[in-house]
Tab-separated table of C-alpha atoms and ligand atoms in Angstrom:
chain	number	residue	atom	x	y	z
A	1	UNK	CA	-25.501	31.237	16.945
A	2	UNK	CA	-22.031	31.569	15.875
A	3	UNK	CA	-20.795	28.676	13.556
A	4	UNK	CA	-18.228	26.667	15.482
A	5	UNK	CA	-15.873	26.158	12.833
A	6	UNK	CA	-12.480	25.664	14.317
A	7	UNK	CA	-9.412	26.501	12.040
A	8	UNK	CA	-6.188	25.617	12.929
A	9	UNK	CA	-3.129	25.868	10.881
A	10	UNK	CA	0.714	26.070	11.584
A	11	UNK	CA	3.265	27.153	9.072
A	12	UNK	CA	7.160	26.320	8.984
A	13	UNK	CA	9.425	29.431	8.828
A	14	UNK	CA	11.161	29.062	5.526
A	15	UNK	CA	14.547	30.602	6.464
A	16	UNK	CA	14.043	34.027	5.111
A	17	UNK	CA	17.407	35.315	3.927
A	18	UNK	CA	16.867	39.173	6.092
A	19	UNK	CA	18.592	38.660	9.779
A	20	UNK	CA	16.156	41.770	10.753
A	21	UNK	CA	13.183	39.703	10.017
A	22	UNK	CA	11.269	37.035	10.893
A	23	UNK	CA	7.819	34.892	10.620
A	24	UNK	CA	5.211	33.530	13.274
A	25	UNK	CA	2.805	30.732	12.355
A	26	UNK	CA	-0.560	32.206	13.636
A	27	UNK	CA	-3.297	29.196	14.974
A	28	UNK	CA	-7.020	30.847	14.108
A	29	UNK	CA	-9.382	29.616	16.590
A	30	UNK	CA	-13.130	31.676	16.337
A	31	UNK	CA	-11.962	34.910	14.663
A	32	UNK	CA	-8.918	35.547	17.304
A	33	UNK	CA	-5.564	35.216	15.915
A	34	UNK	CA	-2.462	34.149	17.986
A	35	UNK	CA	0.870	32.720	17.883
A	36	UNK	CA	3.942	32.072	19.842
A	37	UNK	CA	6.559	34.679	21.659
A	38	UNK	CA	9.341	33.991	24.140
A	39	UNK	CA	10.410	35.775	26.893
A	40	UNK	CA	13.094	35.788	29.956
A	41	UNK	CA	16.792	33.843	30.470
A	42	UNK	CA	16.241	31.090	29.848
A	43	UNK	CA	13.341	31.768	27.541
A	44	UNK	CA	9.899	30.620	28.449
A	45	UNK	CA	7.659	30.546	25.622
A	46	UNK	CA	3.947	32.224	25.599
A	47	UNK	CA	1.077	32.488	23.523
A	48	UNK	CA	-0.200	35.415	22.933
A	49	UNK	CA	-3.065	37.274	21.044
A	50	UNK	CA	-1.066	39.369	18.150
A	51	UNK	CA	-3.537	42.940	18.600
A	52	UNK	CA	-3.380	46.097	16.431
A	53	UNK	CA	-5.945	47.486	18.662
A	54	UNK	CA	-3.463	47.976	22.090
A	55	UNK	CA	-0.114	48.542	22.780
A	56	UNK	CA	0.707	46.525	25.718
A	57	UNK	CA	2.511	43.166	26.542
A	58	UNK	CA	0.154	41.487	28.656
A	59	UNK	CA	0.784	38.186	30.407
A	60	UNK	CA	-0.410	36.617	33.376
A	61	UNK	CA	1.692	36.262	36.739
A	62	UNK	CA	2.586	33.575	38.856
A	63	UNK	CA	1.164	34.631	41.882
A	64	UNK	CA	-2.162	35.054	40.026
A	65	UNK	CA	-5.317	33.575	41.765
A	66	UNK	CA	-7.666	33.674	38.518
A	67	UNK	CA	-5.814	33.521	35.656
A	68	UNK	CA	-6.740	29.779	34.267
A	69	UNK	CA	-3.966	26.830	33.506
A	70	UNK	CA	-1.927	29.951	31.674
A	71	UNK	CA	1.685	29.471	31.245
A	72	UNK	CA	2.689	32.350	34.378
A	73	UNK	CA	5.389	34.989	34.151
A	74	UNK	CA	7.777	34.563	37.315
A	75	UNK	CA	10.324	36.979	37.675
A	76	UNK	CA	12.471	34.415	39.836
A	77	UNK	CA	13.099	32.052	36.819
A	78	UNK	CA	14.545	35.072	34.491
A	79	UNK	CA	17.991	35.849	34.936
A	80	UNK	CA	17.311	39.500	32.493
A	81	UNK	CA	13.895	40.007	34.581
A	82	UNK	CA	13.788	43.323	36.150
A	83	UNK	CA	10.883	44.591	38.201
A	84	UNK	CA	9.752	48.147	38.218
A	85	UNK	CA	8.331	48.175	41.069
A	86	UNK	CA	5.210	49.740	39.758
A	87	UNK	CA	1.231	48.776	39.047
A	88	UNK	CA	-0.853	48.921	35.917
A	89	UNK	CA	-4.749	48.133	35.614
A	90	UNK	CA	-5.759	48.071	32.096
A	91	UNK	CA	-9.458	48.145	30.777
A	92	UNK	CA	-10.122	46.950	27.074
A	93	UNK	CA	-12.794	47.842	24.483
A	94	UNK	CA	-15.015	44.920	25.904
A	95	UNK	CA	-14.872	45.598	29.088
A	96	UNK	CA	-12.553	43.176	30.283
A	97	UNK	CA	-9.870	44.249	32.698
A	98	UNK	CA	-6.841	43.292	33.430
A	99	UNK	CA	-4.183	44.454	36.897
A	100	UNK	CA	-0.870	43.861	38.491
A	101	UNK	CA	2.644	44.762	38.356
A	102	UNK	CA	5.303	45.808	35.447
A	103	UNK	CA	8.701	44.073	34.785
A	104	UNK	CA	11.254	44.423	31.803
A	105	UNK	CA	13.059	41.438	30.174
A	106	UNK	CA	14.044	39.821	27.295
A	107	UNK	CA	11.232	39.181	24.392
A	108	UNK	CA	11.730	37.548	21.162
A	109	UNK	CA	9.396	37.161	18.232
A	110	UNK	CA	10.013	35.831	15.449
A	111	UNK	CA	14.205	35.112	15.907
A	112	UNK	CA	14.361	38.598	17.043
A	113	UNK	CA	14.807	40.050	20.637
A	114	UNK	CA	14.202	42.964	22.270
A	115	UNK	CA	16.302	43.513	25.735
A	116	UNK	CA	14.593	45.670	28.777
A	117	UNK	CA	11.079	45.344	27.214
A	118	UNK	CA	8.109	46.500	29.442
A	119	UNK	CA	5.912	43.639	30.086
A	120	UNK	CA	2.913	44.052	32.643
A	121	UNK	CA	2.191	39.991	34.758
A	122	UNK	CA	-1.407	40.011	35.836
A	123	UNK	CA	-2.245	39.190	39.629
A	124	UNK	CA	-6.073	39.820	38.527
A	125	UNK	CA	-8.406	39.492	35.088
A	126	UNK	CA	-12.183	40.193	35.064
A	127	UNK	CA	-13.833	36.901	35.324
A	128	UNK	CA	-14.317	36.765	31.549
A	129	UNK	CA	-11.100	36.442	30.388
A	130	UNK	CA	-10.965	33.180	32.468
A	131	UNK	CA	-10.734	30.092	30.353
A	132	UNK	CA	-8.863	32.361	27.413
A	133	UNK	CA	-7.217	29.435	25.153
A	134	UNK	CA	-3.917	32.014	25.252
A	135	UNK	CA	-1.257	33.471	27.817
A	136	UNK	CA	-1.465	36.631	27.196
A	137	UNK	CA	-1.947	39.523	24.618
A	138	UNK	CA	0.932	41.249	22.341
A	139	UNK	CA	-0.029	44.868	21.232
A	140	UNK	CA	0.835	46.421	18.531
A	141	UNK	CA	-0.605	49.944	18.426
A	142	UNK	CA	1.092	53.298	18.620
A	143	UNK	CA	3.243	53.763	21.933
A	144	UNK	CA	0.656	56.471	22.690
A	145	UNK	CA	-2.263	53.884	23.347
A	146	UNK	CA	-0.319	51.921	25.657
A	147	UNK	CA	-2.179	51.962	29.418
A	148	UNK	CA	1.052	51.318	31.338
A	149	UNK	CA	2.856	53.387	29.678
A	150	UNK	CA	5.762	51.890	28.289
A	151	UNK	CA	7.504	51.671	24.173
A	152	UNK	CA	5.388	48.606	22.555
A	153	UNK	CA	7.176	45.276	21.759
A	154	UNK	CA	7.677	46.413	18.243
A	155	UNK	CA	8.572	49.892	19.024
A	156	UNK	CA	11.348	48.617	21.180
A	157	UNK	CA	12.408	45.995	18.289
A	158	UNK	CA	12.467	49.428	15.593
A	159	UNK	CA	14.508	51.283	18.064
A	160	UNK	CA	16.925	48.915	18.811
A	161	UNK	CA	17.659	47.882	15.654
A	162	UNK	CA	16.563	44.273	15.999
A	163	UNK	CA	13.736	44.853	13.056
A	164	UNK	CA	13.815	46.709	9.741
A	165	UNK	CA	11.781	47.688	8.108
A	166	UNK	CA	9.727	49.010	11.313
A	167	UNK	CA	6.697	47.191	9.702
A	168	UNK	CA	4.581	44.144	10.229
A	169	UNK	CA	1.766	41.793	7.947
A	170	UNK	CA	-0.410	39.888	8.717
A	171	UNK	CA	-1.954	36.866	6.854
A	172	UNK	CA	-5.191	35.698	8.730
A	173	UNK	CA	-6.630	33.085	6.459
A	174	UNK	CA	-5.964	29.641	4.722
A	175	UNK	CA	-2.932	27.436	5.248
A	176	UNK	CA	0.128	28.827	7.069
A	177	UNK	CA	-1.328	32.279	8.463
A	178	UNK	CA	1.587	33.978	9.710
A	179	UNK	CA	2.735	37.150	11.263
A	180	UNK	CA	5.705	38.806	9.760
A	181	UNK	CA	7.437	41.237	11.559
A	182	UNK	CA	10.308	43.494	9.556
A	183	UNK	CA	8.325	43.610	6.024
A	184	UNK	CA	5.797	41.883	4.336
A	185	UNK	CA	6.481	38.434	2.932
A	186	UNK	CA	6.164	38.327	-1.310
A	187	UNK	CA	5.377	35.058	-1.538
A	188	UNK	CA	1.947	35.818	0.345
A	189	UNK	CA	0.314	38.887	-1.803
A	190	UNK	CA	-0.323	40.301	-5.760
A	191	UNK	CA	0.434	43.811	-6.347
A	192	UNK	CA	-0.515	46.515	-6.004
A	193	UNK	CA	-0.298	47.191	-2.098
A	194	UNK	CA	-3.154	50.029	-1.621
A	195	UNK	CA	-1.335	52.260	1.224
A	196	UNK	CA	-3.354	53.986	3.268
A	197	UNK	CA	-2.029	56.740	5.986
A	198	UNK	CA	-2.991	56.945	9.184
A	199	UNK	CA	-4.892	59.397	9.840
A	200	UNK	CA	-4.964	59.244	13.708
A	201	UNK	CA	-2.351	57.728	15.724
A	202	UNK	CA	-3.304	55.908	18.582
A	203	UNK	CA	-4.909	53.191	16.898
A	204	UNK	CA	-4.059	51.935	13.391
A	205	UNK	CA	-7.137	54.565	11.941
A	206	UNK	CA	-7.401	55.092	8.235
A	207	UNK	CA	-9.692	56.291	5.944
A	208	UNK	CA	-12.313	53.794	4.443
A	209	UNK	CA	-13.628	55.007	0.941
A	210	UNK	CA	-16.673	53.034	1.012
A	211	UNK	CA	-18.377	49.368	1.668
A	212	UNK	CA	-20.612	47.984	-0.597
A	213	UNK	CA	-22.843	45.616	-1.382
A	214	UNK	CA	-23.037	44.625	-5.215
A	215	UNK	CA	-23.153	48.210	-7.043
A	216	UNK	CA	-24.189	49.973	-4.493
A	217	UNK	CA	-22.714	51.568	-1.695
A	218	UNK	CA	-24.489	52.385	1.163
A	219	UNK	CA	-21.534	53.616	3.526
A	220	UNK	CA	-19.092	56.216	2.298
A	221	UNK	CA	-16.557	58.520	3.797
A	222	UNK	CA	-15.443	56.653	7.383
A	223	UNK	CA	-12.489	56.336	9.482
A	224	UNK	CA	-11.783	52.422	10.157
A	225	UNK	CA	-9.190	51.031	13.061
A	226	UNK	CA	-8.103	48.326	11.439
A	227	UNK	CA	-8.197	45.654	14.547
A	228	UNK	CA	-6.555	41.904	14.639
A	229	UNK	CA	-7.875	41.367	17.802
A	230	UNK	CA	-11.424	41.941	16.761
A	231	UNK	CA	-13.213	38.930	15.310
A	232	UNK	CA	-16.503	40.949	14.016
A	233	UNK	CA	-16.656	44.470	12.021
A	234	UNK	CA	-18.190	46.946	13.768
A	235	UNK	CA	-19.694	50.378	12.219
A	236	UNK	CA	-21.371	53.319	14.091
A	237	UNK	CA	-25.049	52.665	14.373
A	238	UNK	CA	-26.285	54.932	11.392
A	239	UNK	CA	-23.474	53.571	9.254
A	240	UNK	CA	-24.743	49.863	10.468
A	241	UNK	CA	-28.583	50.690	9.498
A	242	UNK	CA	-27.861	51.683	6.168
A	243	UNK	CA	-25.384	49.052	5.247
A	244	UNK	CA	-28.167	46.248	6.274
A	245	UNK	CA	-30.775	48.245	3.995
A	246	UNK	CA	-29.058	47.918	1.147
A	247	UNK	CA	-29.577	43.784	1.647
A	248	UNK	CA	-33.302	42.910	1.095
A	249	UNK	CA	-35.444	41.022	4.214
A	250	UNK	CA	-32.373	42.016	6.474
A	251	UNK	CA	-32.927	42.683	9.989
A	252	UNK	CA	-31.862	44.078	13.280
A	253	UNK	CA	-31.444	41.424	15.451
A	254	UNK	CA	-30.627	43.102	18.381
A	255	UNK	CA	-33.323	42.136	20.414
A	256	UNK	CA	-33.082	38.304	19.880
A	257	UNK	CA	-29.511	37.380	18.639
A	258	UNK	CA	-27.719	39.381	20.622
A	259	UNK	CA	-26.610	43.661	20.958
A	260	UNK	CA	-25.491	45.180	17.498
A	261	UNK	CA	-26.281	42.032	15.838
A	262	UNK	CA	-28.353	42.038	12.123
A	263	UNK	CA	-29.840	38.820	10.427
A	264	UNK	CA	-30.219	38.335	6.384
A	265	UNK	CA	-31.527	35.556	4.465
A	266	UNK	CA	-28.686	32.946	4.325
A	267	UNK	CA	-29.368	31.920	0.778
A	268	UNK	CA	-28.673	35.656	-0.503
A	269	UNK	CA	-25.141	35.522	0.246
A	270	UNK	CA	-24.688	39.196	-0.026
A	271	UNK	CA	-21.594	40.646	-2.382
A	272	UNK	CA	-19.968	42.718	0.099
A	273	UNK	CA	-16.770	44.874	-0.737
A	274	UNK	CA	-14.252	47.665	1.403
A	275	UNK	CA	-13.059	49.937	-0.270
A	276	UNK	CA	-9.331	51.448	0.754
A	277	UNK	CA	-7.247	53.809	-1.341
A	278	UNK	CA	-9.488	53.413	-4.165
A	279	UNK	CA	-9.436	49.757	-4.295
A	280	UNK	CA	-12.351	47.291	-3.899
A	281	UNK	CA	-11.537	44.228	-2.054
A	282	UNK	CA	-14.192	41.630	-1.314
A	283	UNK	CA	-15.110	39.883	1.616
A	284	UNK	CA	-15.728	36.070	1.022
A	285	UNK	CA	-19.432	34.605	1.678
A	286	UNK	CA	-18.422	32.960	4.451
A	287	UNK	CA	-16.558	35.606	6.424
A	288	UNK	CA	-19.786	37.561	6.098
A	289	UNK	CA	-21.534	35.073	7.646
A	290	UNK	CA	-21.377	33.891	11.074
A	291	UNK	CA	-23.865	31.309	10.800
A	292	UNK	CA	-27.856	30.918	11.643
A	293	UNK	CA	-29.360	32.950	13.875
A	294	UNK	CA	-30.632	29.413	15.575
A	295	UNK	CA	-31.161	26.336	14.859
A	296	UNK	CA	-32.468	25.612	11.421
A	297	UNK	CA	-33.145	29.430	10.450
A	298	UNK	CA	-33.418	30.596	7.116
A	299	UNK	CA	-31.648	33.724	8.621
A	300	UNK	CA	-27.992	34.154	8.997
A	301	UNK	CA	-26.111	36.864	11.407
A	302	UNK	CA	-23.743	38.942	9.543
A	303	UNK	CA	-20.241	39.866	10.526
A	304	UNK	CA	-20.907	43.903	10.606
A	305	UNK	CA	-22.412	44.720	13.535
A	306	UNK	CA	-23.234	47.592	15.350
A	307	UNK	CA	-20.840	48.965	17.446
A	308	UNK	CA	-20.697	52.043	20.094
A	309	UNK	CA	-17.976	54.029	18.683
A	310	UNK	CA	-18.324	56.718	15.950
A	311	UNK	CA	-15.749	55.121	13.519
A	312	UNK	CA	-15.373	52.009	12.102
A	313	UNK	CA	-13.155	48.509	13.592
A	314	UNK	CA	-12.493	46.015	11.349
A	315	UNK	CA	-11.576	43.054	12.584
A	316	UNK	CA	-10.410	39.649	11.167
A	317	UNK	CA	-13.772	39.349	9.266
A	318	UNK	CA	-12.608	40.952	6.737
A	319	UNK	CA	-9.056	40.976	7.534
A	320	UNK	CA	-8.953	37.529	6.186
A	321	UNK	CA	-10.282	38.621	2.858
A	322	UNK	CA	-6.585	40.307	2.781
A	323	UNK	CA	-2.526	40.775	3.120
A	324	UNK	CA	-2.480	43.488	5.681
A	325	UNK	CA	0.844	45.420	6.232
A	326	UNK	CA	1.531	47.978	8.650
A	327	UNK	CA	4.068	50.432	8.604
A	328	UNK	CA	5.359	52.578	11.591
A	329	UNK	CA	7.992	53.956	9.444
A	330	UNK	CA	5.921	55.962	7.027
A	331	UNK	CA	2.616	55.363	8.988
A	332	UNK	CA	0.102	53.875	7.214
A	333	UNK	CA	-1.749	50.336	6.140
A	334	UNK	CA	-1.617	48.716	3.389
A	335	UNK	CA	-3.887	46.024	2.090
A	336	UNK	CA	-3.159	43.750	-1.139
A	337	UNK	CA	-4.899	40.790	-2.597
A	338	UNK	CA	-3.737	37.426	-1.111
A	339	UNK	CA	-2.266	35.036	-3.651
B	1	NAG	C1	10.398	35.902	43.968
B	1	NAG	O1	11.299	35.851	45.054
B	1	NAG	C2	11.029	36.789	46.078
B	1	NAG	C3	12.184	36.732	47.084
B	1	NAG	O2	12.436	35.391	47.452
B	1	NAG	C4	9.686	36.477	46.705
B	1	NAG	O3	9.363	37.433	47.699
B	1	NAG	C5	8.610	36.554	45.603
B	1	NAG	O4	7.338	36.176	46.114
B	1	NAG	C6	8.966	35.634	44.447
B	1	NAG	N1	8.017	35.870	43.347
B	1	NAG	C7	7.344	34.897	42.749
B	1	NAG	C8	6.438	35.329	41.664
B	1	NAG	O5	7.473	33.731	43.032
């Protein structure tokens, strides 16, 4: 059902002239988004998913029975490890959980390091995230959504002076995707940067003027979580139902492709738009669609969805339509044209 494209890019850090920032080359494989961290003495390096939509540091531990071939967190090779002597269990948005026990050490991201960091080393994972192509999961949500609870990677970066400004951007499409972490990087994005203030904290929630499709616009008025470790976009059921009646011979698809999921003719290749801050930014053909519904279908499955909450999460669907930045120092997200 889902096209199978794999895209996989790595950038070179062009020695940006800021000590207090820094870029990660991002590798894009089926709408998920990661790229490389270190952490311990001597540093062990990790790949992790880089998520707007938690606020942990996940990785998987040693002693870990299910975890896949990951790259394991052993707090006997770090000389800065320190254990807390305390348990987490974590449950995420799909279901998956994750348990075991909390350490601090050393991360760095980017050239930059933050000392006595919560991290959480998984003895067990729900059977589905078995096989993950990644070590673990960065989040990089407000403090308040974090499960264990500890100060987020970032947080801990912003606090301790290792990162300024206390903001992040993403770039999730074409060659060199990159994180940047302490600003956003010129070279990637045109002005203007529409930003957009959070509305909520907890997640990174803002308010979404409007999606359309051609002239008209048949959602208005939402909240959106704007979510790098989503792949699809999902809208509240109503919101869902009206968006796929503005695009003729559309159809819910839930019964046959799969829960939340709508079809539309591929050859229509819908105009589809977000609208943040008063700006329209469009989402490329091809991150609308995620391919026939089955084998030679004239039907395609589109990217929205329907989801089970009552606001909106974007994920990279879109996301790589755009230069997102987001900001913990003023709160709020900004989205510019990429270049
Ligand atoms: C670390 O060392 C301690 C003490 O020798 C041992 O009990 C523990 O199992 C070791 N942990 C791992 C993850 O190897």
């Amino acid at each position: 059902m889902k096209r199978l494209s794999l895209i996989v890019a790595v950038a070179i850090s062009t020695g940006y002239a800021a000590s207090n920032s820094g870029a990660i080359p991002l590798t894009g494989d089926h709408g998920v988004w990661y790229g490389s961290i270190s952490v311990g003495t001597p540093p062990e390096t990790y790949t992790v998913i880089f998520d707007t939509g938690s606020s942990d540091l996940l990785l998987s531990s040693a002693t870990c029975s299910n975890c896949g071939p990951r790259t394991r967190y052993n707090i006997n090779s770090s000389s800065t490890a320190s254990n807390l002597r305390k348990t987490f269990s974590l449950q995420f948005s799909n279901k998956q959980t994750a348990s075991g026990d909390l350490f601090t050490d050393t991360v760095s991201i980017g050239g930059l390091s933050a000392t006595g960091q919560t991290l959480g080393a998984a003895t067990s994972y729900s059977s589905s995230l078995e096989g993950n192509p990644v070590d673990g999961i960065m989040g990089m949500a407000f403090p308040s959504l974090s499960g264990y609870p500890a100060t987020p990677v970032m947080n801990t970066l912003k606090s301790q002076g290792a990162v300024s400004p206390g903001q992040f951007s993403f770039k999730l499409t074409g060659t060199d995707p990159e994180l940047f972490i302490g600003g956003a990087n010129r070279a990637l994005y045109a002005d203007p940067m529409t930003q957009n203030p959070v509305t909520k904290q907890g997640y990174w929630q803002v308010a979404l003027d409007a999606i359309g499709v051609g002239s008209s616009r048949p959602v208005v008025g939402i909240q959106a979580i704007i979510d790098t470790g989503s792949a699809t976009i999902d809208l509240p059921p109503g919101e869902a139902a009206a968006f796929y009646a503005a695009i003729p011979k559309s159809k819910d698809a839930s019964g046959t492709a799969g829960p939340g999921l709508f079809t539309f003719p591929c050859a229509s290749e819908p105009r589809v738009s977000f609208t943040f801050g008063g700006v329209s930014f469009p989402m490329s053909p091809s991150t609308f669609n995620l391919g026939q519904v089955s084998e030679g279908s004239d039907d395609c499955v589109g990217s929205i969805v329907s989801g089970e909450l009552d606001v909106a999460v974007i994920g990279t669907s879109f996301l790589q339509n755009v230069y997102t930045t987001f900001d913990f120092d003023g709160s709020w997200v900004g989205f510019a044209r990429l270049v």
